[in-house]
Structures are given as structure tokens and as C-alpha cells.
Amino acid sequence: MAATTSMVTSLTFTIPSLGLRLPTRSYPCLKPQRRFVRKAASNVITATYELKAPPYPLNALEPHMSRETLEYHWGKHHRTYVENLNKQVVGTDLEGLSLEDIIIVTYNKGDILPAFNNAAQAWNHDFFWESMKPGGGGKPSGDLLDLIERDFGSFERFIEEFKAAAATQFGSGWAWLAYKANRLDVENAVNPWPSEKDKELVIVKSPNAVNPLVWDYFPLLTIDVWEHAYYLDFQNRRPDYISVFMEKLVSWETVNTRLEKAKARAAEREMEEERRRKEEEEGKPTNEEEDDDLEMYVDNDNDDSEAE
Amino acid sequence: MALRSSVTRRTLTLGLNSTRLLPLSRSLQTFSLPDLPYDYGALEPAISGEIMQLHHQKHHHTYITNYNKALEQLHEAIQKGDSSTVVKLQSAIKFNGGGHVNHSIFWKNLAPIREGGGEPPKASLGWAIDTHFGSLESLIQKMNTEGAALQGSGWVWLGVNKELKKLVIETTPNQDPLVTKGPHLVPLLGIDVWEHAYYLQYKNVRPDYLKNIWKVINWKYASEVYEKECA
């Protein structure tokens, strides 16, 4: 029988150095990278996701997005998501995980677990503030523009489609521009667009807190279409808000940087998968396989059979 | 609303149910915005006049406009036997039709204080509430907890299961009517917890909106519906 492998996944754990057994809730299998944040001289581990400030003062987006909106949207809504996330995560298996990891795990293929809403909303809002800048809008250039024109026909068509997605996300949610690298087997979610088209820009909309990380896309741009995002400035006029966002607020530099990162990571993944596929083909044992297999190999080659 | 004989007849659309005759078909009923039985400012300070006006004239009205549009497209698709379009239209009908259904109930669920808003229910509904929830306060607390916890947009309902004659508290997402939670459920009271229902006044503090709205809840209407279902 196979001995236990080196990859042990445990769903509960003790922290021997503190002599504490913390109450834990079981969550689906987690990837091995974990960061623990411990407060010095304290017997309590506290989760510490922080509320990051937008990369501009709260009045910097006026007159397109008022200071009052930023004060509430960032200062109350976003802050509350972060605070509630910290309270929810402390003492559970999720503690110490990166925000992205919590999102993927608690999305749970759509059967969402309690911490998902706060984690995803915390991430979404960070991403949203960074998607905007004072004096934003205009047009992208370079690779990003080329890709937009390739995948949507023209920049104008892209704008139309993005605005339509944002306007037709019924109820609360988000509209996204994302980079989709062809990856159908997604560990913890169901890819809604399984297609042969390889590596392209897509526009998607999502309800409530859902974001494209759960479909293993690379988000590039987002607009928040929860009513709290625009009600003080535009009341019911969501289409006006969307137009102003596109024309005056989008930070195409940020979108571009995100695209470059996404392309790089997609290329890395491809290389990694290529390597793994080659290894499987050549029948080379990977690090996780048993020593028994190696011995079988050796027997065959050396003719040192004991059975004779 | 007399039409002068020298003027060409035009279809009246505002405030009236209009019927449009399509060739070779039954006429399609379109829906129109019901009037509020009170002024926009009459529910203050619980709900501001500004909110009431936007909520009624913009949000509800837009649901009706889009509902009518979807129904017209549905009508055409049915006539043509275009099943994919019939199915495709279902979500627009659910959103917008649901929005119309829910808000029509909502306006009746509210009343100015001088017209009985906030007055606790008596008779059979009052008794049923005490029996099922212990007290009115307990019902209110439960509904407020559910309403505050609802993620995104939706409604919190006090309903009655007309088969079992039992009171229920339910939430529905977006504009889903209560009946989507159970075919025998009849709404007695619905509280809109979409942000548009309270944001201008209460901002992110939905619990304060929920606390205050009970001052203008029209229990008379809820009692009437309850008695009709459970007589």
C-alpha cells in the first residue's frame, strides 16, 4: 500500500507553540501556501486584511464622482467589508490566506461559503479604485488597443458592449473586462465560457460579489454597478454614470499594466503545463510518486531479477 | 379627457390602460404606473419625499416601461412560434414584471402616520403574529435581521402560506416576487431593501431604514389580505 505522501492536507490544525486549539471550520482543500500573521505578545491570532486607500484623494475624481460618494463608498461600504471579513476569518482555516485564495475557496463552485461576500467585495473595491484616476478616460494604446480591436472589432464596439453589460447587470453587481487564457479545468469553479478560443479579451458581468477570479480569468477593468456606487451622484441614471466612468475616469495605464501581467502569467502557466505534460508522456516519475515505482524500473533494466 | 374633433386621434398612454390592436391577434394589455394613495412627502421622516418620488416616478415607472416592452416582444414571439425568443425573454419579464408586482404591493404596504401607518395589527392577523412569533416586536426583529443580512438587492417579506394558513418570513433576491419561494405564499408585507429604497436618506445604514420603516407600515392592508386568505 502506498505510504502517505508528502502532501498532507489537513482541515483542522493546532498551534503547538501557543498551546491553543482554535475552533476551526472545515473548508475545501487549500493550496499549501499560507501566511500567518501573529500579533506579538498576544495569545490571539488576528486576521489582518487592511483597508487600502484609493491611489488619489477622495475629492480627486470630482466632478465625475463626488467626494461624498467616495467617503461613503470607500469609507463605509468598503471599510465594512474588510472589517467583517477580518471578524469572519479569525480562528478559521482561512486565516492567513491571501485574499485571492479566500475568494477562490469560498466561492465553492457557486455554492458560496460565508466569507465569500466580504472577501470578494474587499478585493473588488480595491480593484475598482485602482481602475480609475483623476483625468482618466480617453483611449488606450499599444498592445491593449490592438487586442481590443482584434477581439471586439473596434474600440467603439468595445465601449458599446462594456456599457451594455454594465447597464444590464440586473440588481447589484459588476461589469468586467478580463483576459481569458484557455484553461478549461478550473479547480474550484465552473468556467462559464468553455471554448476553444485561445487567449482573448472578454467582457463579463457578475452579480453581487462575484468576480472573474472564480472563473480563472485575469480581470483588467471593472465598474461597480451596485446602486451605492452611483446613487448619490446619478440617482437612478445608471447609464449616465457608466458613460461618465468610461469617458472621464478609466485609468487605461492601469488596465495596460494588468494586461501585461496577465499575459506573463498566462505564458508561465502554459510553460508549466507543457513541462508537466512532457513529463507524463515520458513516464518520468514526479516527486510525488513512490520509490516502489523506481525500483520496478530498475529491475527491468538491469536484469537483476531475484525471481529465478 | 375629451379629444377635440379637429385634432387627429392619438393613443393615450399616460395614466390609462391602453390597448393596442395588433393584426390578427388579441389585443395586448399594457400596464401603467399606479398612483400613490398619499403624497410623496407624507411618509416623512421615516422615508423622505425625495426617495418616494424617485422610487415611484423613476424606478417603478421604468420597470413598467420595460415590462410592457418585454410583453410586446413576447406576444410577437408567441405569434411567430419563436420558442427561443419566448424563453430568452423570461428573465426580462421576471425582472421587470416582478419589479412592477412588488412595488405595487409596496405602495399599499405604506401609509402616513395620520392614516394609520405604524398602528399595530389587531384581529386575526395580530393574533396570528403573537401565536407564531411571540410578539410583534419579535416579528419585526426577525424581519429586520433578515433584511439587513440580504446580500445585494432584494426584498424581505411577511407572507402567509394559504394552504397551511401559516405566517412566513422570506427574502427574495432582486425583483423575484414572493411566489417564487413557494406557490402557496401570498405577500402581506414587503420591504424593499434595494439600495435605491433608502440610500439618499440612510446611506449605507440599512438597519436604520429597517428600524424606521415600521412607523409607516400599513397593517390595515396586511390584515385585509390575511383575512381574505385565511377566512
Coordinates of C-alpha atoms in Angstrom, one line a residue:
Chain A
M1 CA 0.0 0.0 0.0
A2 CA 1.2 3.5 -0.7
A3 CA 2.7 5.2 2.2
T4 CA 1.4 8.6 3.0
T5 CA 2.7 11.2 0.5
S6 CA 4.4 14.3 1.5
M7 CA 1.4 16.4 0.6
V8 CA -0.7 16.3 3.7
T9 CA -3.8 18.4 3.5
S10 CA -5.4 18.9 6.9
L11 CA -8.6 20.6 7.5
T12 CA -8.1 21.3 11.2
F13 CA -4.9 22.2 13.0
T14 CA -3.4 23.1 16.3
I15 CA -0.9 25.7 17.0
P16 CA 1.5 23.9 19.3
S17 CA 3.6 27.0 20.2
L18 CA 0.6 28.6 21.8
G19 CA -0.8 25.5 23.3
L20 CA -4.2 26.5 21.8
R21 CA -6.6 24.5 19.8
L22 CA -8.5 27.1 18.0
P23 CA -12.1 26.4 16.9
T24 CA -11.9 25.6 13.2
R25 CA -14.3 25.2 10.4
S26 CA -13.6 22.9 7.6
Y27 CA -13.1 24.4 4.2
P28 CA -12.3 22.6 0.9
C29 CA -8.8 21.6 0.2
L30 CA -6.4 24.5 0.3
K31 CA -3.2 25.1 -1.6
P32 CA -0.1 24.8 0.5
Q33 CA 1.0 28.4 0.6
R34 CA -0.1 30.0 3.8
R35 CA 0.9 33.2 5.6
F36 CA 0.3 33.6 9.3
V37 CA 0.1 36.9 10.8
R38 CA 0.6 36.9 14.6
K39 CA 0.4 39.8 16.9
A40 CA 3.4 40.0 19.1
A41 CA 3.0 39.2 22.7
S42 CA -0.6 38.1 22.3
N43 CA -2.3 34.7 22.6
V44 CA -4.7 35.7 19.9
I45 CA -4.1 35.4 16.2
T46 CA -6.0 38.1 14.4
A47 CA -6.6 38.2 10.7
T48 CA -5.3 41.4 9.2
Y49 CA -6.7 42.3 5.9
E50 CA -6.3 46.0 5.6
L51 CA -8.4 48.7 4.0
K52 CA -6.2 50.2 1.4
A53 CA -6.8 53.9 0.4
P54 CA -7.6 54.7 -3.2
P55 CA -4.5 56.0 -5.1
Y56 CA -5.8 59.5 -5.1
P57 CA -7.5 61.9 -2.5
L58 CA -11.3 61.3 -2.0
N59 CA -12.2 64.5 -3.9
A60 CA -9.8 63.9 -6.8
L61 CA -12.4 62.4 -9.1
E62 CA -14.8 65.3 -8.9
P63 CA -17.0 66.4 -10.6
H64 CA -17.4 62.9 -12.2
M65 CA -17.6 61.1 -8.9
S66 CA -18.2 63.2 -5.8
R67 CA -16.1 63.3 -2.7
E68 CA -19.3 62.4 -0.8
T69 CA -19.6 59.2 -2.8
L70 CA -16.0 58.2 -2.1
E71 CA -16.5 59.0 1.6
Y72 CA -19.4 56.6 1.8
H73 CA -18.4 54.1 -0.8
W74 CA -14.8 53.7 0.4
G75 CA -15.1 55.0 4.0
K76 CA -18.2 53.0 4.9
H77 CA -19.0 50.2 2.4
H78 CA -15.5 49.1 1.6
R79 CA -14.3 49.5 5.1
T80 CA -17.2 47.4 6.5
Y81 CA -16.4 44.6 4.1
V82 CA -12.8 44.5 5.3
E83 CA -13.8 44.7 9.0
N84 CA -16.4 42.0 8.7
L85 CA -14.0 39.8 6.7
N86 CA -11.5 40.0 9.5
K87 CA -14.0 39.0 12.1
Q88 CA -15.3 36.1 10.0
V89 CA -11.9 34.7 9.2
V90 CA -10.2 34.8 12.6
G91 CA -9.8 31.4 14.1
T92 CA -10.7 29.5 10.9
D93 CA -8.8 27.7 8.2
L94 CA -9.0 30.8 6.1
E95 CA -6.8 32.8 8.4
G96 CA -3.6 33.9 6.9
L97 CA -4.6 33.1 3.3
S98 CA -4.3 35.7 0.6
L99 CA -7.5 37.5 -0.3
E100 CA -7.5 35.8 -3.7
D101 CA -7.2 32.3 -2.1
I102 CA -10.1 33.0 0.2
I103 CA -12.2 34.1 -2.7
I104 CA -11.5 31.0 -4.7
V105 CA -12.0 28.6 -1.8
T106 CA -15.2 30.2 -0.5
Y107 CA -16.8 30.6 -3.9
N108 CA -17.0 26.8 -3.8
K109 CA -18.3 26.4 -7.4
G110 CA -21.1 28.8 -6.8
D111 CA -22.3 27.2 -3.5
I112 CA -20.8 30.1 -1.7
L113 CA -19.4 29.9 1.8
P114 CA -19.9 32.6 4.4
A115 CA -16.7 34.6 4.0
F116 CA -17.1 34.9 0.2
N117 CA -19.1 38.1 0.1
N118 CA -16.8 40.1 2.3
A119 CA -13.6 38.8 0.8
A120 CA -14.7 39.3 -2.8
Q121 CA -16.1 42.7 -2.1
A122 CA -12.9 43.7 -0.4
W123 CA -10.9 42.7 -3.4
N124 CA -13.4 44.1 -5.9
H125 CA -13.3 47.5 -4.4
D126 CA -9.5 47.7 -4.2
F127 CA -9.6 46.7 -7.9
F128 CA -12.2 49.4 -8.6
W129 CA -10.4 52.3 -7.0
E130 CA -7.3 51.4 -8.9
S131 CA -9.2 51.2 -12.2
M132 CA -9.9 54.9 -12.0
K133 CA -7.8 58.0 -11.9
P134 CA -8.3 61.8 -12.0
G135 CA -8.2 62.9 -15.6
G136 CA -9.0 59.4 -16.7
G137 CA -10.8 58.2 -19.8
G138 CA -9.7 58.7 -23.3
K139 CA -8.3 55.8 -25.3
P140 CA -5.8 53.0 -24.6
S141 CA -2.8 52.5 -26.9
G142 CA -0.3 49.9 -27.9
D143 CA -0.9 46.2 -27.3
L144 CA -4.0 46.8 -25.3
L145 CA -5.6 48.8 -28.1
D146 CA -4.5 46.2 -30.6
L147 CA -6.1 43.4 -28.6
I148 CA -9.3 45.4 -28.1
E149 CA -9.6 46.0 -31.8
R150 CA -8.8 42.3 -32.5
D151 CA -11.4 40.9 -30.1
F152 CA -14.2 43.5 -30.4
G153 CA -13.8 44.8 -33.9
S154 CA -13.1 48.4 -32.8
F155 CA -12.6 50.5 -29.7
E156 CA -16.1 51.9 -30.2
R157 CA -17.7 48.5 -30.3
F158 CA -15.9 47.5 -27.1
I159 CA -17.2 50.6 -25.4
E160 CA -20.7 49.8 -26.5
E161 CA -20.5 46.3 -25.3
F162 CA -19.0 47.2 -22.0
K163 CA -21.6 49.8 -21.3
A164 CA -24.4 47.4 -22.3
A165 CA -23.0 44.8 -19.9
A166 CA -22.8 47.3 -17.1
A167 CA -26.3 48.6 -17.8
T168 CA -27.9 45.2 -18.0
Q169 CA -26.4 43.7 -14.9
F170 CA -29.8 43.4 -13.1
G171 CA -29.7 44.2 -9.4
S172 CA -26.3 44.6 -7.8
G173 CA -23.0 43.5 -9.4
W174 CA -20.1 44.4 -11.6
A175 CA -19.1 44.6 -15.2
W176 CA -15.6 43.5 -16.2
L177 CA -13.0 43.5 -19.0
A178 CA -10.9 40.4 -18.5
Y179 CA -8.2 38.4 -20.1
K180 CA -9.1 34.9 -20.7
A181 CA -6.3 32.3 -21.2
N182 CA -7.5 29.0 -22.4
R183 CA -7.8 26.9 -19.2
L184 CA -10.9 24.7 -19.0
D185 CA -10.2 22.6 -16.0
V186 CA -10.6 25.1 -13.2
E187 CA -10.2 23.6 -9.8
N188 CA -12.9 25.1 -7.8
A189 CA -15.3 26.7 -10.2
V190 CA -17.2 26.1 -13.4
N191 CA -15.9 28.1 -16.3
P192 CA -18.9 29.6 -17.9
W193 CA -17.2 30.1 -21.3
P194 CA -15.6 26.8 -22.1
S195 CA -14.5 27.4 -25.7
E196 CA -11.6 26.7 -28.0
K197 CA -10.8 30.3 -28.4
D198 CA -7.4 30.9 -27.0
K199 CA -6.3 33.9 -25.0
E200 CA -8.6 36.7 -25.6
L201 CA -10.2 39.7 -24.0
V202 CA -13.8 39.2 -22.8
I203 CA -16.5 41.3 -21.3
V204 CA -18.4 39.7 -18.5
K205 CA -20.9 40.8 -15.9
S206 CA -21.3 39.3 -12.4
P207 CA -23.9 39.6 -9.7
N208 CA -23.4 40.8 -6.2
A209 CA -19.8 40.0 -5.1
V210 CA -18.8 37.5 -7.8
N211 CA -15.7 38.4 -9.8
P212 CA -13.8 36.7 -12.7
L213 CA -11.1 35.3 -10.4
V214 CA -13.6 32.5 -9.7
W215 CA -13.6 31.5 -13.4
D216 CA -9.8 31.8 -13.5
Y217 CA -9.9 34.8 -15.8
F218 CA -7.5 37.7 -15.3
P219 CA -9.6 40.8 -14.5
L220 CA -8.3 44.0 -16.2
L221 CA -11.0 46.6 -15.6
T222 CA -14.2 46.9 -13.6
I223 CA -17.1 49.1 -12.9
D224 CA -19.2 48.8 -9.7
V225 CA -22.9 48.9 -10.6
W226 CA -24.3 48.4 -7.1
E227 CA -26.6 51.3 -6.6
H228 CA -24.4 52.6 -3.8
A229 CA -21.7 53.3 -6.4
Y230 CA -23.7 55.9 -8.2
Y231 CA -26.9 56.8 -6.4
L232 CA -25.7 60.0 -4.6
D233 CA -24.4 61.4 -7.9
F234 CA -26.7 59.9 -10.5
Q235 CA -29.7 58.5 -8.6
N236 CA -31.4 56.0 -10.9
R237 CA -29.5 57.1 -14.0
R238 CA -27.1 54.2 -14.2
P239 CA -26.4 54.7 -18.0
D240 CA -25.2 58.2 -17.3
Y241 CA -22.9 57.0 -14.6
I242 CA -21.4 54.4 -16.9
S243 CA -20.8 56.9 -19.7
V244 CA -19.0 59.3 -17.3
F245 CA -16.9 56.4 -16.0
M246 CA -15.8 55.4 -19.4
E247 CA -15.2 58.9 -20.7
K248 CA -13.7 60.5 -17.6
L249 CA -12.5 58.0 -15.1
V250 CA -11.0 54.8 -16.5
S251 CA -7.2 54.5 -16.0
W252 CA -6.0 52.9 -19.2
E253 CA -2.5 52.8 -17.9
T254 CA -3.6 50.6 -15.0
V255 CA -5.5 48.3 -17.4
N256 CA -2.5 48.1 -19.6
T257 CA -0.2 47.1 -16.7
R258 CA -2.7 44.5 -15.6
L259 CA -2.8 43.1 -19.2
E260 CA 1.0 42.8 -19.3
K261 CA 1.0 40.9 -16.0
A262 CA -1.8 38.7 -17.2
K263 CA -0.1 37.8 -20.4
A264 CA 3.1 37.0 -18.5
R265 CA 1.3 34.7 -16.0
A266 CA -0.6 33.0 -18.8
A267 CA 2.7 32.3 -20.6
E268 CA 4.2 31.0 -17.3
R269 CA 1.3 28.6 -16.8
E270 CA 1.5 27.4 -20.3
M271 CA 5.2 26.5 -19.9
E272 CA 4.4 24.8 -16.6
E273 CA 1.7 22.7 -18.2
E274 CA 3.8 21.9 -21.1
R275 CA 6.6 20.7 -18.8
R276 CA 4.1 18.6 -16.8
R277 CA 2.6 17.1 -19.9
K278 CA 6.0 16.2 -21.3
E279 CA 7.0 14.5 -18.1
E280 CA 3.8 12.4 -18.1
E281 CA 4.4 11.4 -21.7
E282 CA 8.0 10.3 -21.0
G283 CA 6.7 8.4 -18.0
K284 CA 9.1 10.1 -15.7
P285 CA 8.1 9.8 -12.1
T286 CA 7.3 13.1 -10.5
N287 CA 8.4 14.0 -7.0
E288 CA 5.2 12.7 -5.5
E289 CA 5.5 9.1 -6.7
E290 CA 6.6 6.2 -4.6
D291 CA 10.1 4.8 -4.5
D292 CA 8.5 1.4 -5.3
D293 CA 7.9 2.6 -8.9
L294 CA 11.6 3.4 -9.3
E295 CA 12.6 0.0 -8.1
M296 CA 10.4 -1.7 -10.7
Y297 CA 12.1 0.4 -13.4
V298 CA 15.5 -0.6 -12.2
D299 CA 14.6 -4.4 -12.1
N300 CA 13.6 -4.3 -15.7
D301 CA 16.7 -2.6 -16.9
N302 CA 19.3 -4.4 -15.0
D303 CA 18.2 -8.0 -15.4
D304 CA 19.0 -8.4 -11.8
S305 CA 15.9 -10.3 -11.1
E306 CA 15.6 -12.2 -7.9
A307 CA 13.0 -14.5 -9.2
E308 CA 14.7 -17.3 -10.9
Chain B
M1 CA -60.1 63.8 -21.2
A2 CA -62.0 65.0 -24.3
L3 CA -60.4 65.0 -27.6
R4 CA -61.1 67.9 -29.9
S5 CA -62.6 66.8 -33.1
S6 CA -60.2 68.8 -35.2
V7 CA -57.2 67.0 -33.7
T8 CA -56.0 63.7 -35.0
R9 CA -56.6 60.9 -32.6
R10 CA -53.5 59.9 -30.7
T11 CA -53.1 57.0 -28.5
L12 CA -53.4 58.0 -24.9
T13 CA -50.6 56.4 -22.9
L14 CA -50.3 58.4 -19.7
G15 CA -52.3 57.1 -16.7
L16 CA -54.6 55.0 -18.6
N17 CA -54.6 51.3 -19.5
S18 CA -54.2 51.4 -23.2
T19 CA -54.9 48.5 -25.6
R20 CA -53.1 48.2 -28.9
L21 CA -54.7 46.2 -31.6
L22 CA -52.2 44.0 -33.5
P23 CA -53.3 42.5 -36.7
L24 CA -54.9 39.1 -36.5
S25 CA -54.4 38.9 -32.7
R26 CA -56.0 39.6 -29.4
S27 CA -55.1 43.0 -28.1
L28 CA -52.2 43.2 -25.7
Q29 CA -52.8 44.8 -22.3
T30 CA -50.1 47.2 -21.3
F31 CA -49.6 48.3 -17.7
S32 CA -49.3 51.7 -16.3
L33 CA -48.0 53.4 -13.1
P34 CA -50.5 53.2 -10.3
D35 CA -51.0 56.4 -8.3
L36 CA -49.8 56.6 -4.8
P37 CA -52.6 56.9 -2.3
Y38 CA -50.6 59.6 -0.4
D39 CA -48.3 62.5 -1.2
Y40 CA -44.6 61.8 -1.7
G41 CA -43.7 63.7 1.5
A42 CA -46.4 62.1 3.6
L43 CA -44.2 59.3 4.9
E44 CA -41.6 61.6 6.4
P45 CA -39.4 61.5 8.4
A46 CA -39.4 57.7 8.0
I47 CA -38.9 57.9 4.2
S48 CA -38.1 61.1 2.6
G49 CA -40.2 62.7 -0.1
E50 CA -37.2 62.7 -2.5
I51 CA -36.8 59.0 -2.2
M52 CA -40.6 58.4 -2.6
Q53 CA -40.7 60.5 -5.8
L54 CA -37.6 58.8 -7.4
H55 CA -38.7 55.4 -6.3
H56 CA -42.2 55.8 -7.8
Q57 CA -41.7 58.0 -10.8
K58 CA -38.3 56.6 -11.9
H59 CA -37.7 53.1 -10.7
H60 CA -41.2 51.7 -10.6
H61 CA -42.1 53.5 -13.8
T62 CA -39.0 52.1 -15.6
Y63 CA -39.9 48.6 -14.6
I64 CA -43.4 49.1 -16.1
T65 CA -42.0 50.5 -19.3
N66 CA -39.6 47.6 -19.7
Y67 CA -42.2 45.1 -18.7
N68 CA -44.5 46.4 -21.4
K69 CA -41.7 46.2 -23.9
A70 CA -40.9 42.6 -23.0
L71 CA -44.6 41.6 -23.1
E72 CA -44.9 43.1 -26.6
Q73 CA -41.8 41.2 -27.7
L74 CA -43.2 38.0 -26.0
H75 CA -46.5 38.5 -27.8
E76 CA -44.8 38.7 -31.2
A77 CA -42.6 35.7 -30.4
I78 CA -45.6 33.6 -29.4
Q79 CA -47.4 34.5 -32.6
K80 CA -44.4 33.6 -34.7
G81 CA -43.9 30.4 -32.7
D82 CA -40.4 31.6 -31.9
S83 CA -39.7 29.5 -28.9
S84 CA -36.1 30.6 -28.3
T85 CA -37.1 34.2 -28.1
V86 CA -40.0 33.2 -25.8
V87 CA -37.5 31.6 -23.4
K88 CA -35.0 34.3 -23.8
L89 CA -37.5 36.9 -22.7
Q90 CA -38.3 35.2 -19.4
S91 CA -35.6 37.0 -17.4
A92 CA -36.6 40.4 -18.6
I93 CA -40.2 39.5 -17.7
K94 CA -39.2 38.3 -14.3
F95 CA -37.1 41.3 -13.5
N96 CA -39.4 44.0 -14.8
G97 CA -42.7 42.3 -14.2
G98 CA -41.5 41.3 -10.7
G99 CA -40.5 44.9 -10.2
H100 CA -44.0 46.0 -11.1
V101 CA -45.7 43.4 -8.9
N102 CA -43.5 44.1 -5.9
H103 CA -43.7 47.8 -6.0
S104 CA -47.4 47.8 -6.5
I105 CA -47.7 45.9 -3.2
F106 CA -45.1 48.1 -1.5
W107 CA -47.0 51.4 -2.0
K108 CA -50.0 49.8 -0.3
N109 CA -47.8 48.5 2.5
L110 CA -47.1 52.1 3.5
A111 CA -49.3 54.7 4.9
P112 CA -48.8 58.1 6.5
I113 CA -49.0 58.0 10.3
R114 CA -52.1 60.1 10.4
E115 CA -53.8 57.5 8.2
G116 CA -52.9 54.6 10.4
G117 CA -49.3 54.0 9.4
G118 CA -47.5 52.2 12.1
E119 CA -50.6 51.2 14.0
P120 CA -50.1 47.6 15.2
P121 CA -52.3 44.8 13.6
K122 CA -55.3 43.6 15.5
A123 CA -57.9 40.9 15.0
S124 CA -56.9 37.7 13.3
L125 CA -53.5 38.9 11.9
G126 CA -52.5 40.4 15.2
W127 CA -53.4 37.1 16.9
A128 CA -51.6 35.0 14.3
I129 CA -48.4 37.1 14.7
D130 CA -48.4 36.7 18.5
T131 CA -49.0 33.0 18.2
H132 CA -46.4 32.4 15.6
F133 CA -43.7 34.9 16.6
G134 CA -44.5 35.5 20.2
S135 CA -45.0 39.2 19.7
L136 CA -45.0 41.9 17.1
E137 CA -41.6 43.1 18.3
S138 CA -40.2 39.7 17.7
L139 CA -41.6 39.6 14.2
I140 CA -40.1 43.0 13.5
Q141 CA -36.7 42.0 14.8
K142 CA -36.7 38.8 12.7
M143 CA -37.6 40.7 9.5
N144 CA -35.1 43.4 10.2
T145 CA -32.3 40.8 10.7
E146 CA -33.2 39.0 7.5
G147 CA -33.5 42.3 5.7
A148 CA -30.2 43.6 6.9
A149 CA -28.4 40.3 6.1
L150 CA -29.6 40.1 2.5
Q151 CA -26.7 40.5 0.2
G152 CA -27.1 42.8 -2.8
S153 CA -30.6 43.7 -3.8
G154 CA -33.9 42.1 -2.8
W155 CA -37.0 42.1 -0.6
V156 CA -37.9 40.9 2.8
W157 CA -41.5 39.6 3.1
L158 CA -44.1 38.7 5.7
G159 CA -46.3 36.2 3.8
V160 CA -48.9 33.7 4.5
N161 CA -48.9 30.2 3.2
K162 CA -52.6 30.0 2.2
E163 CA -52.6 26.2 2.2
L164 CA -51.2 25.8 5.7
K165 CA -52.6 29.1 6.9
K166 CA -49.2 29.8 8.4
L167 CA -47.2 33.1 8.5
V168 CA -43.8 33.0 7.0
I169 CA -40.8 35.4 6.7
E170 CA -38.9 35.1 3.5
T171 CA -36.4 37.0 1.4
T172 CA -36.3 37.1 -2.3
P173 CA -33.3 38.3 -4.4
N174 CA -33.6 41.1 -7.0
Q175 CA -37.2 41.5 -8.1
D176 CA -38.3 38.0 -7.6
P177 CA -41.9 38.0 -6.3
L178 CA -42.7 36.1 -3.1
V179 CA -44.4 33.4 -5.1
T180 CA -41.0 32.2 -6.4
K181 CA -40.3 31.0 -2.9
G182 CA -43.4 28.8 -2.8
P183 CA -46.5 28.7 -4.9
H184 CA -48.8 29.0 -1.9
L185 CA -47.2 32.1 -0.5
V186 CA -49.2 35.3 -0.5
P187 CA -47.4 38.5 0.4
L188 CA -48.8 40.5 3.2
L189 CA -45.9 43.0 3.6
G190 CA -42.8 43.5 1.6
I191 CA -39.9 45.8 2.5
D192 CA -37.7 46.8 -0.4
V193 CA -34.1 46.6 0.6
W194 CA -32.6 47.6 -2.8
E195 CA -30.3 50.5 -2.1
H196 CA -32.5 52.8 -4.1
A197 CA -35.2 52.4 -1.4
Y198 CA -33.1 54.1 1.3
Y199 CA -29.7 55.3 0.1
L200 CA -30.3 59.1 -0.3
Q201 CA -31.5 59.2 3.3
Y202 CA -29.9 56.4 5.2
K203 CA -26.8 55.8 3.0
N204 CA -25.1 52.5 4.0
V205 CA -27.0 52.1 7.2
R206 CA -29.7 49.8 6.1
P207 CA -30.6 48.7 9.7
D208 CA -31.7 52.3 10.4
Y209 CA -34.0 52.3 7.4
L210 CA -35.5 49.0 8.6
K211 CA -36.0 50.3 12.1
N212 CA -37.8 53.4 10.9
I213 CA -40.0 52.0 8.2
W214 CA -42.2 50.2 10.7
K215 CA -43.5 53.7 11.7
V216 CA -45.3 53.9 8.4
I217 CA -46.2 50.3 7.7
N218 CA -49.9 49.9 6.8
W219 CA -51.0 46.9 8.8
K220 CA -54.6 47.5 7.7
Y221 CA -53.8 46.4 4.2
A222 CA -51.8 43.4 5.5
S223 CA -54.8 42.4 7.7
E224 CA -57.2 42.6 4.8
V225 CA -55.1 40.3 2.7
Y226 CA -54.6 37.9 5.6
E227 CA -58.3 37.7 6.3
K228 CA -59.1 37.1 2.7
E229 CA -56.7 34.2 2.5
C230 CA -57.4 32.7 5.9
A231 CA -61.1 33.5 6.4

